[in-house]
PDB file of C-alpha atoms in Angstrom:
ATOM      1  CA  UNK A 570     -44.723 -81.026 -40.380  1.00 37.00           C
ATOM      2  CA  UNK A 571     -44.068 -78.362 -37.468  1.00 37.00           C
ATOM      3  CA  UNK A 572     -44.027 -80.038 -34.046  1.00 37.00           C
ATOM      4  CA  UNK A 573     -47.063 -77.995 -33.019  1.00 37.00           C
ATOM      5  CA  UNK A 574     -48.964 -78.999 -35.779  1.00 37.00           C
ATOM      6  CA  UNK A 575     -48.174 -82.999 -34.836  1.00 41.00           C
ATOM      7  CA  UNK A 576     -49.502 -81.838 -31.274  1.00 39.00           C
ATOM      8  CA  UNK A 577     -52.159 -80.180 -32.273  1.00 38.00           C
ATOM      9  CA  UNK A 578     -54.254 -83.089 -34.006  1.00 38.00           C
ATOM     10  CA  UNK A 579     -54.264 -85.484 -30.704  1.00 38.00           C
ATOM     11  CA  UNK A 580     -55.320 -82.751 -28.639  1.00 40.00           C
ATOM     12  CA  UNK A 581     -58.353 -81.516 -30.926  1.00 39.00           C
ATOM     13  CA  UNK A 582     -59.120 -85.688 -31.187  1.00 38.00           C
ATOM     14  CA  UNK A 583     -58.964 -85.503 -27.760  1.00 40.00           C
ATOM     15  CA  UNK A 584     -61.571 -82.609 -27.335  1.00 44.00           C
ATOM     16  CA  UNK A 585     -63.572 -84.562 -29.174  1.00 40.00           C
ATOM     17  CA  UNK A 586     -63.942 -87.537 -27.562  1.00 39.00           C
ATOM     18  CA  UNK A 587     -64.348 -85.858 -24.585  1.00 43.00           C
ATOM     19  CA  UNK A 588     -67.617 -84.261 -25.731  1.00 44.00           C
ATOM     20  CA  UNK A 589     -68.588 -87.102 -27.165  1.00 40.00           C
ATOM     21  CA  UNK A 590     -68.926 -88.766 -23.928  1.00 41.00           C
ATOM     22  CA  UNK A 591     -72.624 -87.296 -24.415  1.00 42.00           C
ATOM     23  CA  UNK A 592     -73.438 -89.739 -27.341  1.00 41.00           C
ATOM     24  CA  UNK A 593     -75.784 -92.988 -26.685  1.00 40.00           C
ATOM     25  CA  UNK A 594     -73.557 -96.046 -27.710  1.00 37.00           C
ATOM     26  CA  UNK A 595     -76.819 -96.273 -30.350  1.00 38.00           C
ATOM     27  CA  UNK A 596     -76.451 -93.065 -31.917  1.00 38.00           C
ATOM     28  CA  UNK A 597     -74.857 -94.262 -35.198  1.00 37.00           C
ATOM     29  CA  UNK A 598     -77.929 -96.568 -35.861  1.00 38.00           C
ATOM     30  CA  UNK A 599     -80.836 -94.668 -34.949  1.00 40.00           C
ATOM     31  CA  UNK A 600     -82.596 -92.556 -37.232  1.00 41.00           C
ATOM     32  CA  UNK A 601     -82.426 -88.974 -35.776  1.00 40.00           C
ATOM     33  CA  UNK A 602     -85.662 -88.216 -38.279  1.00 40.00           C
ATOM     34  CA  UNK A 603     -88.169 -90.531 -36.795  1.00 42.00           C
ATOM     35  CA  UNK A 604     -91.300 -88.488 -35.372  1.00 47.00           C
ATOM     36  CA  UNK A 605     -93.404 -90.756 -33.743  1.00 45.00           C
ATOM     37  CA  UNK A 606     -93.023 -94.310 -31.333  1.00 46.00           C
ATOM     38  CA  UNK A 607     -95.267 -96.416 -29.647  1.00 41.00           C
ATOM     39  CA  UNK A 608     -95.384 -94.501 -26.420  1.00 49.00           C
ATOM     40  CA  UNK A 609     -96.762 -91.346 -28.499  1.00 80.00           C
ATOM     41  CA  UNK A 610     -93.864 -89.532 -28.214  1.00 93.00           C
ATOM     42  CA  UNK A 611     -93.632 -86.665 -31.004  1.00 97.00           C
ATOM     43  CA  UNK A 612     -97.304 -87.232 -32.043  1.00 96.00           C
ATOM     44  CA  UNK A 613     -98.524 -84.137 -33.353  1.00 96.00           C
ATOM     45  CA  UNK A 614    -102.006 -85.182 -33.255  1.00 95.00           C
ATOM     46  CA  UNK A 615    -101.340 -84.967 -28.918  1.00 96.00           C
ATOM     47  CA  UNK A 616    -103.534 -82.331 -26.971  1.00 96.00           C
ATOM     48  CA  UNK A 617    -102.077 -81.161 -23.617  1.00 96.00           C
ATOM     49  CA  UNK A 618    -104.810 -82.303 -20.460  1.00 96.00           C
ATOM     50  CA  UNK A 619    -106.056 -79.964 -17.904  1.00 97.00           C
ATOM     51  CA  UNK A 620    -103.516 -81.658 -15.560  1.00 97.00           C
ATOM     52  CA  UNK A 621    -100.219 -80.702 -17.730  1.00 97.00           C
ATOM     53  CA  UNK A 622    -101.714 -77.991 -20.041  1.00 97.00           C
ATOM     54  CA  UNK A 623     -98.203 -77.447 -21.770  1.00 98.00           C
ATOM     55  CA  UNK A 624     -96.724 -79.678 -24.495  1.00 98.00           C
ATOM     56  CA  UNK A 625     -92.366 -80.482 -23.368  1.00 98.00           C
ATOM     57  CA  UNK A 626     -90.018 -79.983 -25.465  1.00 98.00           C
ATOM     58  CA  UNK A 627     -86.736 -82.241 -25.168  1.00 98.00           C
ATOM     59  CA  UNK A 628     -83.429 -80.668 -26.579  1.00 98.00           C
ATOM     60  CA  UNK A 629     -80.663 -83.172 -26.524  1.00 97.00           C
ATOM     61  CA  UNK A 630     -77.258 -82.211 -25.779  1.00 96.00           C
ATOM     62  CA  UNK A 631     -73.636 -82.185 -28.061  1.00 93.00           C
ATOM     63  CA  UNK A 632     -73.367 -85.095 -30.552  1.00 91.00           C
ATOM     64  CA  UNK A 633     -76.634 -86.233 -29.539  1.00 93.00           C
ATOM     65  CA  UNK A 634     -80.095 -86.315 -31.875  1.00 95.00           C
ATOM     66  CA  UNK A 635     -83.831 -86.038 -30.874  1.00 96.00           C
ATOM     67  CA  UNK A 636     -84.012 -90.376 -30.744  1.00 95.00           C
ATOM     68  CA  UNK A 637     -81.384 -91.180 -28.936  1.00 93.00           C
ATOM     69  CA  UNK A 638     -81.209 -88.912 -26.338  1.00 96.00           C
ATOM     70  CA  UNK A 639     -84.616 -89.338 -24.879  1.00 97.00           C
ATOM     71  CA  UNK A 640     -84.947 -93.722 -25.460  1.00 96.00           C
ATOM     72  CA  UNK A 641     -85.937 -93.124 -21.807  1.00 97.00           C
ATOM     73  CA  UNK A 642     -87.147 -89.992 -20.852  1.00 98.00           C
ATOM     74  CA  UNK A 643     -89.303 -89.182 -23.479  1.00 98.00           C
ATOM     75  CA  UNK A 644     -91.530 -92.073 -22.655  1.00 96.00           C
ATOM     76  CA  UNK A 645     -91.076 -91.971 -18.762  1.00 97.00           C
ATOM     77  CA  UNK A 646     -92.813 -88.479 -19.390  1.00 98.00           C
ATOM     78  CA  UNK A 647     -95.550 -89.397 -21.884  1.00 97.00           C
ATOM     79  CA  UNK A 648     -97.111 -92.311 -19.506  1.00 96.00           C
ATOM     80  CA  UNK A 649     -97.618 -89.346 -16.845  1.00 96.00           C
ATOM     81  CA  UNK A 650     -99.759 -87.605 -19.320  1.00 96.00           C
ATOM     82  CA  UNK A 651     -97.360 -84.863 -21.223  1.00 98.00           C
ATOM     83  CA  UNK A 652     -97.331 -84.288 -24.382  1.00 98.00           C
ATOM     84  CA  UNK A 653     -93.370 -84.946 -25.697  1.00 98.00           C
ATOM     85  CA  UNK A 654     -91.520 -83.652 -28.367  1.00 98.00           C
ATOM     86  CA  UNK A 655     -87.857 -83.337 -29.433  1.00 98.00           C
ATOM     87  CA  UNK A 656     -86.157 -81.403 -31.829  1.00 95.00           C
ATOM     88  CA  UNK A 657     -83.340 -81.892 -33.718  1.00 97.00           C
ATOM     89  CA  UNK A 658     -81.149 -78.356 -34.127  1.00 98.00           C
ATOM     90  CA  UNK A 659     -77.491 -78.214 -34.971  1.00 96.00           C
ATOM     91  CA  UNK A 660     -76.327 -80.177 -37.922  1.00 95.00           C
ATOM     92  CA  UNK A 661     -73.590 -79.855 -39.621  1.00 92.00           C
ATOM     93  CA  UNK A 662     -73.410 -80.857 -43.598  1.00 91.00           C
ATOM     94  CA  UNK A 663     -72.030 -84.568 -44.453  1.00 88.00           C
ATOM     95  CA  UNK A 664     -72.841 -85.589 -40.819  1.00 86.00           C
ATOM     96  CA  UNK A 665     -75.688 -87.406 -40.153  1.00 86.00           C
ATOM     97  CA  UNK A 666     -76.784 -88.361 -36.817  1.00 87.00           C
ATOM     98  CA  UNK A 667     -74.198 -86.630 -34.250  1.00 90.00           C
ATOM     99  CA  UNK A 668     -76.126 -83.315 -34.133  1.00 94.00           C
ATOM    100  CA  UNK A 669     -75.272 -80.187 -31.817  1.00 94.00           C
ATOM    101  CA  UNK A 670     -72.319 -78.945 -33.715  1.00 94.00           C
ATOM    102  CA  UNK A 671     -73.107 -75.894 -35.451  1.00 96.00           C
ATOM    103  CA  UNK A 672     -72.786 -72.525 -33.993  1.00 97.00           C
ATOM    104  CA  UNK A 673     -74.848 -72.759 -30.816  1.00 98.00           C
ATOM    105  CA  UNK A 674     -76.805 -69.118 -32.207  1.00 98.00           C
ATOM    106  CA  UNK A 675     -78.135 -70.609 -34.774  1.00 98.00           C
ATOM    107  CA  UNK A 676     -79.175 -73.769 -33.026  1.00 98.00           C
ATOM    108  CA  UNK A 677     -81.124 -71.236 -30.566  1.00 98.00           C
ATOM    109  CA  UNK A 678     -83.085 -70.195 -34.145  1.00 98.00           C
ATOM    110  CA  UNK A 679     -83.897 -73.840 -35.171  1.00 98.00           C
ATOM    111  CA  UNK A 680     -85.310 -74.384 -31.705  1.00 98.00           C
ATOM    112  CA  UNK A 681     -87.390 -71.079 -31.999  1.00 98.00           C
ATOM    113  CA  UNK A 682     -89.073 -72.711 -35.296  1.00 98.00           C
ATOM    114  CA  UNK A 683     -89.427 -75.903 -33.806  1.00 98.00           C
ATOM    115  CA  UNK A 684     -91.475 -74.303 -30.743  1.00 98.00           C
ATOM    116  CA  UNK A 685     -93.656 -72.453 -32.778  1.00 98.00           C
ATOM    117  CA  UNK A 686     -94.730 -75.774 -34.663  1.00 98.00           C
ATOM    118  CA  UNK A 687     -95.205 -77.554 -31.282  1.00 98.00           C
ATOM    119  CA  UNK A 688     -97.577 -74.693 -30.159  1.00 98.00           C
ATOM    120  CA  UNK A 689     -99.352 -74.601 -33.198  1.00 98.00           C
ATOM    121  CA  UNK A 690     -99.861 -78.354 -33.278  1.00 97.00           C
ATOM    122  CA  UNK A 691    -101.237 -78.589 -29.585  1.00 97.00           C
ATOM    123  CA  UNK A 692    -103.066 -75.302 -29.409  1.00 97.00           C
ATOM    124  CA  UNK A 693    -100.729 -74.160 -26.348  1.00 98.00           C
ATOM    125  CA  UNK A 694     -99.969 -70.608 -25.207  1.00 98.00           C
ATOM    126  CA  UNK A 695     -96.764 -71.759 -23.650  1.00 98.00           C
ATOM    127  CA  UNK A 696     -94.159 -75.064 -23.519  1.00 98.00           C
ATOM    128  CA  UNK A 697     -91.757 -76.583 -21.100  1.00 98.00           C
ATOM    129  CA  UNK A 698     -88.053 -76.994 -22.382  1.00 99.00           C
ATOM    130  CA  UNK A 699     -86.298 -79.845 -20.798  1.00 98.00           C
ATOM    131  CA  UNK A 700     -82.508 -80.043 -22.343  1.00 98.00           C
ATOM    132  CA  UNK A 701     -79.382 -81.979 -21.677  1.00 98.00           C
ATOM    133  CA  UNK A 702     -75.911 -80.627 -21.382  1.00 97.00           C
ATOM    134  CA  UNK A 703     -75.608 -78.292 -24.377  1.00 97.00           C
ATOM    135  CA  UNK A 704     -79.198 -78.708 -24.994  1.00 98.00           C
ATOM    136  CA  UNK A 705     -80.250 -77.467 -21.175  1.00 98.00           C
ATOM    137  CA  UNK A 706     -77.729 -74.307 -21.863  1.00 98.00           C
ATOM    138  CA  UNK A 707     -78.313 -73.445 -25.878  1.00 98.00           C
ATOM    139  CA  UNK A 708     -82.481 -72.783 -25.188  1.00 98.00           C
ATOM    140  CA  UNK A 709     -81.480 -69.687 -22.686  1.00 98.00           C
ATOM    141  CA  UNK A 710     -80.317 -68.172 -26.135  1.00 98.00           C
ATOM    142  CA  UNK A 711     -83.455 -68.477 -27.310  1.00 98.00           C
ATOM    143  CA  UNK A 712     -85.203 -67.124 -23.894  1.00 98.00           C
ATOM    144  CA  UNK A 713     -82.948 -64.295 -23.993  1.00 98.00           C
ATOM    145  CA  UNK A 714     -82.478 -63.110 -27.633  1.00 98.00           C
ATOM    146  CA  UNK A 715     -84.707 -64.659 -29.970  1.00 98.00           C
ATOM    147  CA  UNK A 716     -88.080 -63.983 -28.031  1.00 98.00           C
ATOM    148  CA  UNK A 717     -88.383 -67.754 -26.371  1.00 98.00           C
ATOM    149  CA  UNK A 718     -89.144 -65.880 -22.872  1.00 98.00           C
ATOM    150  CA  UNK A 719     -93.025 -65.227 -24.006  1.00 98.00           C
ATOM    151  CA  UNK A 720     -93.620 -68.577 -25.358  1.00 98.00           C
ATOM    152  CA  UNK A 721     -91.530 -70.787 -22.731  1.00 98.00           C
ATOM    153  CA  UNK A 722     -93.291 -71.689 -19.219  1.00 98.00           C
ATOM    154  CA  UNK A 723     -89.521 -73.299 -17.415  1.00 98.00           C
ATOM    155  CA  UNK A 724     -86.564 -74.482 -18.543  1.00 98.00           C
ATOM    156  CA  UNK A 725     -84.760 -77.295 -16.943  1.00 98.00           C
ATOM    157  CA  UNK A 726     -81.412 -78.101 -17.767  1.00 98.00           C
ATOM    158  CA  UNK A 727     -79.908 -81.902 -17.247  1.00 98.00           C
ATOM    159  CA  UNK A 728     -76.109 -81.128 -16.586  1.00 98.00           C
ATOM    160  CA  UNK A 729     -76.257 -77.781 -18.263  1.00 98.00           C
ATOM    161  CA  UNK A 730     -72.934 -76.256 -19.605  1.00 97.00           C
ATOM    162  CA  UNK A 731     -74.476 -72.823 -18.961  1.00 98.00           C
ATOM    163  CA  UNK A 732     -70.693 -71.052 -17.958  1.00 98.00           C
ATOM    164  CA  UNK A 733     -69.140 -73.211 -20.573  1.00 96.00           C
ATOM    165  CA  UNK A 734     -66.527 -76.270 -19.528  1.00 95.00           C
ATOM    166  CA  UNK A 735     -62.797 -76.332 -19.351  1.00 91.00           C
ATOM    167  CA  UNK A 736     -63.637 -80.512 -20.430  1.00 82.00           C
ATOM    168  CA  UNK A 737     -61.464 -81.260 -16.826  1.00 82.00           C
ATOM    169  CA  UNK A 738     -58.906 -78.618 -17.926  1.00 78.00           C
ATOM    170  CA  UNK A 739     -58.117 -79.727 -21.512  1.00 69.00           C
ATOM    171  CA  UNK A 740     -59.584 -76.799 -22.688  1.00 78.00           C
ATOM    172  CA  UNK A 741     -57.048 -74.289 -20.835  1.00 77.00           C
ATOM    173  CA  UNK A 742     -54.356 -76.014 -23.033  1.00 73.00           C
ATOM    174  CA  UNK A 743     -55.757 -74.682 -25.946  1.00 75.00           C
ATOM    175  CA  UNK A 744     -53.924 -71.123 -25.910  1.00 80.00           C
ATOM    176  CA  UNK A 745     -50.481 -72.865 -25.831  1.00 77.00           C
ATOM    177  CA  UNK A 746     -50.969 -74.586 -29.109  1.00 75.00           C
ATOM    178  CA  UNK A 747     -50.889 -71.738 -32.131  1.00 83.00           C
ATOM    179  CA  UNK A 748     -54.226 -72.057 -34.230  1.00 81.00           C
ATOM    180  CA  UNK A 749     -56.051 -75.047 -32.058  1.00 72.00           C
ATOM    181  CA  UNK A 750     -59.149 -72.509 -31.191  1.00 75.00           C
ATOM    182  CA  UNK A 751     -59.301 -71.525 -34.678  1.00 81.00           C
ATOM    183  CA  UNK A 752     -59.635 -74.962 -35.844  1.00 71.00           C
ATOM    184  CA  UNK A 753     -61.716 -76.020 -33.425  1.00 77.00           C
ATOM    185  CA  UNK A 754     -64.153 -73.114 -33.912  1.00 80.00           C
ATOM    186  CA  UNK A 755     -63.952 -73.760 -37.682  1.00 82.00           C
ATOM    187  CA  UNK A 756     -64.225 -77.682 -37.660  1.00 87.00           C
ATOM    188  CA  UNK A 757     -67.166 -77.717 -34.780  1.00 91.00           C
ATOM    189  CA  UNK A 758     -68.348 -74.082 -34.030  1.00 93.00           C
ATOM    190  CA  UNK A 759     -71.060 -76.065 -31.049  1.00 94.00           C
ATOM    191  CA  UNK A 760     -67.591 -76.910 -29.341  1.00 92.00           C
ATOM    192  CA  UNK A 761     -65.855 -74.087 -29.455  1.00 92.00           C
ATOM    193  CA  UNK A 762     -69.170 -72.034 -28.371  1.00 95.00           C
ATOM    194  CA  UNK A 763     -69.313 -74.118 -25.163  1.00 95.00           C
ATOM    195  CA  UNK A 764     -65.631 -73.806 -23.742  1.00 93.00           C
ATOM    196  CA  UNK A 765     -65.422 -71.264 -20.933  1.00 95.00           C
ATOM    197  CA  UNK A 766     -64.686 -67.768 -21.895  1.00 95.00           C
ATOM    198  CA  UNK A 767     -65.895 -67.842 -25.404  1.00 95.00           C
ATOM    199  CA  UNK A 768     -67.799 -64.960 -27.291  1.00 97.00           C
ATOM    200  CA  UNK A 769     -70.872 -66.939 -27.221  1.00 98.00           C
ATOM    201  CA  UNK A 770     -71.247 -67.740 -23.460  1.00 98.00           C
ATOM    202  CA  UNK A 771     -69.740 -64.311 -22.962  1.00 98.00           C
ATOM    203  CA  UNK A 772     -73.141 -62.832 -24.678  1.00 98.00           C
ATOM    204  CA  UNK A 773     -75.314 -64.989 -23.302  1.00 98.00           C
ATOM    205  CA  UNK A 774     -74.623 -64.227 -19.515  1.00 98.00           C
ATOM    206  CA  UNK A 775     -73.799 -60.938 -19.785  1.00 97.00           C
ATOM    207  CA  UNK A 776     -76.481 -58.640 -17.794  1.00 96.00           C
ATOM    208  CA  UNK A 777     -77.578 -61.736 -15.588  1.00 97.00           C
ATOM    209  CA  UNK A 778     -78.442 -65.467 -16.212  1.00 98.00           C
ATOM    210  CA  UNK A 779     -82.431 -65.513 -16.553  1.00 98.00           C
ATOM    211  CA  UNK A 780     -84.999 -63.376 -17.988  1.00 97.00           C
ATOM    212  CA  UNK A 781     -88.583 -62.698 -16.185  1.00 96.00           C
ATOM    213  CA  UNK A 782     -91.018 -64.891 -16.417  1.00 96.00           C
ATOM    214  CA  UNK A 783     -89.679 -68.073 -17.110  1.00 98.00           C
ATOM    215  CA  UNK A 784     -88.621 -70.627 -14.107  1.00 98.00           C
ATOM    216  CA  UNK A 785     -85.306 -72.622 -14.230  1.00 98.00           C
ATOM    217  CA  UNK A 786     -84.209 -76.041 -12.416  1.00 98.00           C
ATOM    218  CA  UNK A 787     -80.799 -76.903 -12.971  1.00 98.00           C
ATOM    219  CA  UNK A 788     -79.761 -81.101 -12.356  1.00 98.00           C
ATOM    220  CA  UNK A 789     -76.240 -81.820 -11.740  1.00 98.00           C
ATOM    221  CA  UNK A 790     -74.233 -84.554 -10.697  1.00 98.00           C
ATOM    222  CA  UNK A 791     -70.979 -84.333  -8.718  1.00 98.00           C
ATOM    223  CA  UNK A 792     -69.226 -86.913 -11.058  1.00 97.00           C
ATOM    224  CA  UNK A 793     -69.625 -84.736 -14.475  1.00 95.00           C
ATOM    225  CA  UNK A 794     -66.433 -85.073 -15.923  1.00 93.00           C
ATOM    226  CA  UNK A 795     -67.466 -83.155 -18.867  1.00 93.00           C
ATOM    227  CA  UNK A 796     -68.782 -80.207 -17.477  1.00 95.00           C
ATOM    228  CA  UNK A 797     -66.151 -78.810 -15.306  1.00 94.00           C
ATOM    229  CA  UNK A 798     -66.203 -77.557 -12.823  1.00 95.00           C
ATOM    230  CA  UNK A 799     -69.595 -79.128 -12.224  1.00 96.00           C
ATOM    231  CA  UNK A 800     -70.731 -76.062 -10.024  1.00 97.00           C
ATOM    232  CA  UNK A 801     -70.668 -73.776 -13.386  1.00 97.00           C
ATOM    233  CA  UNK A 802     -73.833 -75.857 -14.420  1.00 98.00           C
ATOM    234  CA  UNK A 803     -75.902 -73.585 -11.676  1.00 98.00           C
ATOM    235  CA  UNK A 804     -77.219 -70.586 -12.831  1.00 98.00           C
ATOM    236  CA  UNK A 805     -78.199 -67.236 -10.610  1.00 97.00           C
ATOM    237  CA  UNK A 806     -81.128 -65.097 -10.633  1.00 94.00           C
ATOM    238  CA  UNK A 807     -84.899 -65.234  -9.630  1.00 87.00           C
ATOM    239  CA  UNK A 808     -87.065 -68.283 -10.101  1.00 95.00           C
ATOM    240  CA  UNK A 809     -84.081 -70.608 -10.075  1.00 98.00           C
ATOM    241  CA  UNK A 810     -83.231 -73.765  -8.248  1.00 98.00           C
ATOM    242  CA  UNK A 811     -80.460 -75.280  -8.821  1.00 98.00           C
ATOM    243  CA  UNK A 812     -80.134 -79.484  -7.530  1.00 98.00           C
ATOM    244  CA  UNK A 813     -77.356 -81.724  -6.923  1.00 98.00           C
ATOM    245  CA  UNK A 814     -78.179 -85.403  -7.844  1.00 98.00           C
ATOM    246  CA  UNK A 815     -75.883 -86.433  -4.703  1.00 98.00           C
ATOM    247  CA  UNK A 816     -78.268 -84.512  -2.439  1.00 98.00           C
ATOM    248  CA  UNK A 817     -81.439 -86.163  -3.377  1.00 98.00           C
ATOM    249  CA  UNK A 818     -79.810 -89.453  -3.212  1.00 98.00           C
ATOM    250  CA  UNK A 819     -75.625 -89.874  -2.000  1.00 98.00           C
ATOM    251  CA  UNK A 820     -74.952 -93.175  -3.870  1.00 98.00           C
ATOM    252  CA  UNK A 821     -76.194 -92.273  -7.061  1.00 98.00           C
ATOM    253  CA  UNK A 822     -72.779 -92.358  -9.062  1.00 97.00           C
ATOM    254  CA  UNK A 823     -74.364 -90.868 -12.126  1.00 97.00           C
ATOM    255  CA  UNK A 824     -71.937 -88.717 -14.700  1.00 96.00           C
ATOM    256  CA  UNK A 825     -72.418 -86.254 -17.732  1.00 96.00           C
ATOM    257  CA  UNK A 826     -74.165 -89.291 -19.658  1.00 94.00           C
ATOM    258  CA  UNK A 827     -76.365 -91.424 -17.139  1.00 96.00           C
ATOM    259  CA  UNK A 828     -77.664 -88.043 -15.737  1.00 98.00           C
ATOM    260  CA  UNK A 829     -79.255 -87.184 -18.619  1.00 97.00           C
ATOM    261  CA  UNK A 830     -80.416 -90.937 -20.483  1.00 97.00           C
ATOM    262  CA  UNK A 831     -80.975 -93.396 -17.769  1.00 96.00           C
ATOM    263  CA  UNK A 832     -81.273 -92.023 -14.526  1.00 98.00           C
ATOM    264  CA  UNK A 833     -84.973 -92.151 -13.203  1.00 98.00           C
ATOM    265  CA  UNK A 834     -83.779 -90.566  -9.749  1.00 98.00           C
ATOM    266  CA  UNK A 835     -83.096 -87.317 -12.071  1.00 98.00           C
ATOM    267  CA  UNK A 836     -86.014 -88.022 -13.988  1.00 98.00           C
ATOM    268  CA  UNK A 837     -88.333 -87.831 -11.161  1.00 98.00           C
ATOM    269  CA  UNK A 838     -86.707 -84.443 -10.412  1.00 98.00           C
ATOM    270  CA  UNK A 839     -87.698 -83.260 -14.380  1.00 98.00           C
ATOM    271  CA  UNK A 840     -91.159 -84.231 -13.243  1.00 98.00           C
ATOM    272  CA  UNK A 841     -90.897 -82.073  -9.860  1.00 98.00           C
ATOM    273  CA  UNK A 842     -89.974 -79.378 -11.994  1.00 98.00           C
ATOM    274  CA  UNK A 843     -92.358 -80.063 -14.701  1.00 98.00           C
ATOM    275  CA  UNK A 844     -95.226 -79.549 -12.207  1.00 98.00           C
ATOM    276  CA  UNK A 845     -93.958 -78.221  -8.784  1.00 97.00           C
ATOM    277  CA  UNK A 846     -97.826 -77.944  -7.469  1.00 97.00           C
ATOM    278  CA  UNK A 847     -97.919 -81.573  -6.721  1.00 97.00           C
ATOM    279  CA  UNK A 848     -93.860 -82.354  -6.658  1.00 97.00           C
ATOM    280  CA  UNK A 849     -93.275 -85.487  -4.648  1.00 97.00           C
ATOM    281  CA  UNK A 850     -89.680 -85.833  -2.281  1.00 98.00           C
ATOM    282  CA  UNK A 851     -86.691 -87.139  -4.930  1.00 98.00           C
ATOM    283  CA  UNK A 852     -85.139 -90.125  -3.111  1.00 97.00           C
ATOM    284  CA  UNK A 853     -83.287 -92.953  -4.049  1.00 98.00           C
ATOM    285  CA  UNK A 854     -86.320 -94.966  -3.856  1.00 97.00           C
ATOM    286  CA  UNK A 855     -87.795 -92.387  -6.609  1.00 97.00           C
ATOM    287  CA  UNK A 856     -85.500 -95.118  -8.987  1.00 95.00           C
ATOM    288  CA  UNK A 857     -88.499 -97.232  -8.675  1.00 94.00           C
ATOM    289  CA  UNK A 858     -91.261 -94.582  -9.312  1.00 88.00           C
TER     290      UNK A 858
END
């Protein structure tokens, strides 16, 4: 075997694992096709109130699935009075569970289906996307090219990849090993979508990072080590605010995977963002909220 082949295995392992720093320890024993739990998250029969008139739509993030992702926000959300749901988009075949690795275009598609049966179910004009990692970057696809912008109220991303990720670097090695992208891309097309620079992410932001008429909030956390640089996460435009965990609360040490599954000092922040009329101050006290 060429040397550069020997090389090139560890270092598309390596890219691996590195994304899969977004997968619950759970993931292999949950059943990504379960549609309904005893908080009445993903009950179709669910009506939006006069208080939050728009159903919210979770979109988990590489490797993840529509269970495990949201164990905690999903319910954290439905005792305030939302009506949750969370799709499923990116399998590939022979891979059950670790979802989020198909090309991210066609992901974009699946979540354009899976908003139309949400609306249809609750009667709603309009829903509220909330998304982690690739899942807070992959709906602006869908705002952008696929008609989402009419039928999508805001759009907040947990630790959104939304100028792609160099994974700390690891990704800039890629060009000095001879047919790594083109295995990656062919292997896991969802990775190779999200490093910095592709042809995906070049589409996507080209001509600005929003569209009219939707509002964005962007949640990061200085200690991503996944999405890198963490500042990439922010997007530019109108209606946009971008927030840095850190800021609402120093000692949170939160990374790419706490941000987005257990951390109720970000989670308060969703609901601030969710309905900014009668937002409340995120503190580290908001833990306890």
């Amino acid at each position: 075997m060429l040397p550069w082949k020997r090389a090139l295995r560890p270092l598309a392992a390596l890219l691996l694992a590195a994304a899969a720093a977004t997968v619950p320890a759970t993931a292999a024993h949950a059943d990504s096709t379960a549609t309904t739990s005893s908080s009445g998250w993903n009950d179709y029969r669910c009506k939006p109130s006069a208080a939050h008139p728009r159903p919210v739509v979770l979109v988990h993030g590489t490797f993840g699935n529509s269970v495990d992702n949201w164990l905690a926000l999903a319910p954290y959300l439905t005792v305030r009075g939302y009506c949750v749901f969370s799709a499923d988009y990116g399998q590939l075949p022979g891979v059950p569970f670790f979802n989020g690795l198909g090309p991210i275009d066609k992901s974009a598609a699946q979540l354009s289906t899976f908003v139309d049966k949400v609306l249809a179910a609750t009667g709603a004009a309009e829903a509220d996307l909330v998304g982690h990692s690739q899942g807070g970057m992959m709906p602006r696809y869908y705002l952008k090219f696929l008609g989402g912008a009419a039928k999508v109220n805001a759009l907040v991303g947990i630790a959104p990849d939304n100028h792609g990720t160099t994974l700390s670097g690891l990704a800039n090695l890629l060009p000095y090993f001879p047919g790594a992208e083109d295995l990656l891309s062919a292997a896991t097309p969802g990775l190779a979508d999200q490093v910095a620079g592709s042809a995906f992410l070049t589409k996507l932001n080209a001509g600005g990072d929003t569209v009219a008429g939707v509002r964005y909030t962007v949640i990061a956390t200085k200690y991503d080590e996944v999405v890198t640089p963490w500042r990439t996460q922010y997007l530019s435009g109108s209606d946009v605010r971008n927030v840095l965990l850190q800021d609402l609360c120093p000692v949170d040490l939160s990374e790419h995977l706490a941000i987005g599954l257990f951390d109720r000092i970000a989670f308060h922040e969703v609901a601030n963002a969710l309905d900014p009329a009668h937002a409340t101050t995120t503190t580290c006290a908001s833990v306890f909220s």
